[in-house]
């Protein structure tokens, strides 16, 4: 069982930036691809970004492309999502999820992932 823990959320002004972290203490994340998702109030969970386990291949949702960078630091057992030029529509609970490769589907499909964190809340407001 992989227990993922997200951190780095908070209140940010429009145009600001933040860095979300996803880590686990019990297993190494090195063997898992990691996806970031978010869920705004009243909306469905949507895929934000993804980084593969072996070749660090990355994907981004169109809504954050050009404003976000996903990075994995295997030495720190952590995956980061750096977001800048934040907008009110970025307000959501952000989740990271681990993909072992055993399931199928697009990186944006929640059912692809084996383990989920509890989420960290991001509020973009002045």
CSV table of C-alpha atoms in Angstrom, one decimal, residues 33-36 48-62 64-66 68-73 79-82 107-108 112-113:
chain,number,residue,atom,x,y,z
A,33,UNK,CA,4.3,7.2,-12.7
A,34,UNK,CA,2.7,10.1,-10.9
A,35,UNK,CA,-0.3,12.1,-11.9
A,36,UNK,CA,-1.6,15.3,-10.5
A,48,UNK,CA,-3.5,18.3,-14.6
A,49,UNK,CA,-0.2,16.7,-15.2
A,50,UNK,CA,1.7,13.4,-15.4
A,51,UNK,CA,5.3,12.2,-15.3
A,52,UNK,CA,6.3,8.7,-16.2
A,53,UNK,CA,8.6,6.6,-14.0
A,54,UNK,CA,11.4,5.6,-16.3
A,55,UNK,CA,11.9,8.3,-18.9
A,56,UNK,CA,10.3,11.2,-17.1
A,57,UNK,CA,7.9,11.7,-20.0
A,58,UNK,CA,5.5,14.5,-19.1
A,59,UNK,CA,2.0,15.5,-20.0
A,60,UNK,CA,-0.1,18.6,-19.2
A,61,UNK,CA,-3.7,19.5,-19.5
A,62,UNK,CA,-4.3,22.4,-21.9
A,64,UNK,CA,-2.2,24.5,-17.3
A,65,UNK,CA,0.2,24.0,-20.2
A,66,UNK,CA,2.8,26.7,-20.3
A,68,UNK,CA,3.1,24.4,-15.0
A,69,UNK,CA,6.1,22.1,-14.6
A,70,UNK,CA,6.1,18.6,-13.2
A,71,UNK,CA,9.4,17.3,-11.8
A,72,UNK,CA,10.4,14.2,-10.0
A,73,UNK,CA,13.3,14.0,-7.6
A,79,UNK,CA,7.3,14.7,-7.3
A,80,UNK,CA,6.6,18.4,-7.6
A,81,UNK,CA,4.1,20.4,-9.5
A,82,UNK,CA,5.2,24.0,-10.0
A,107,UNK,CA,-3.0,9.5,-18.1
A,108,UNK,CA,-6.0,11.8,-17.5
A,112,UNK,CA,-5.5,4.3,-14.3
A,113,UNK,CA,-4.1,5.0,-10.9
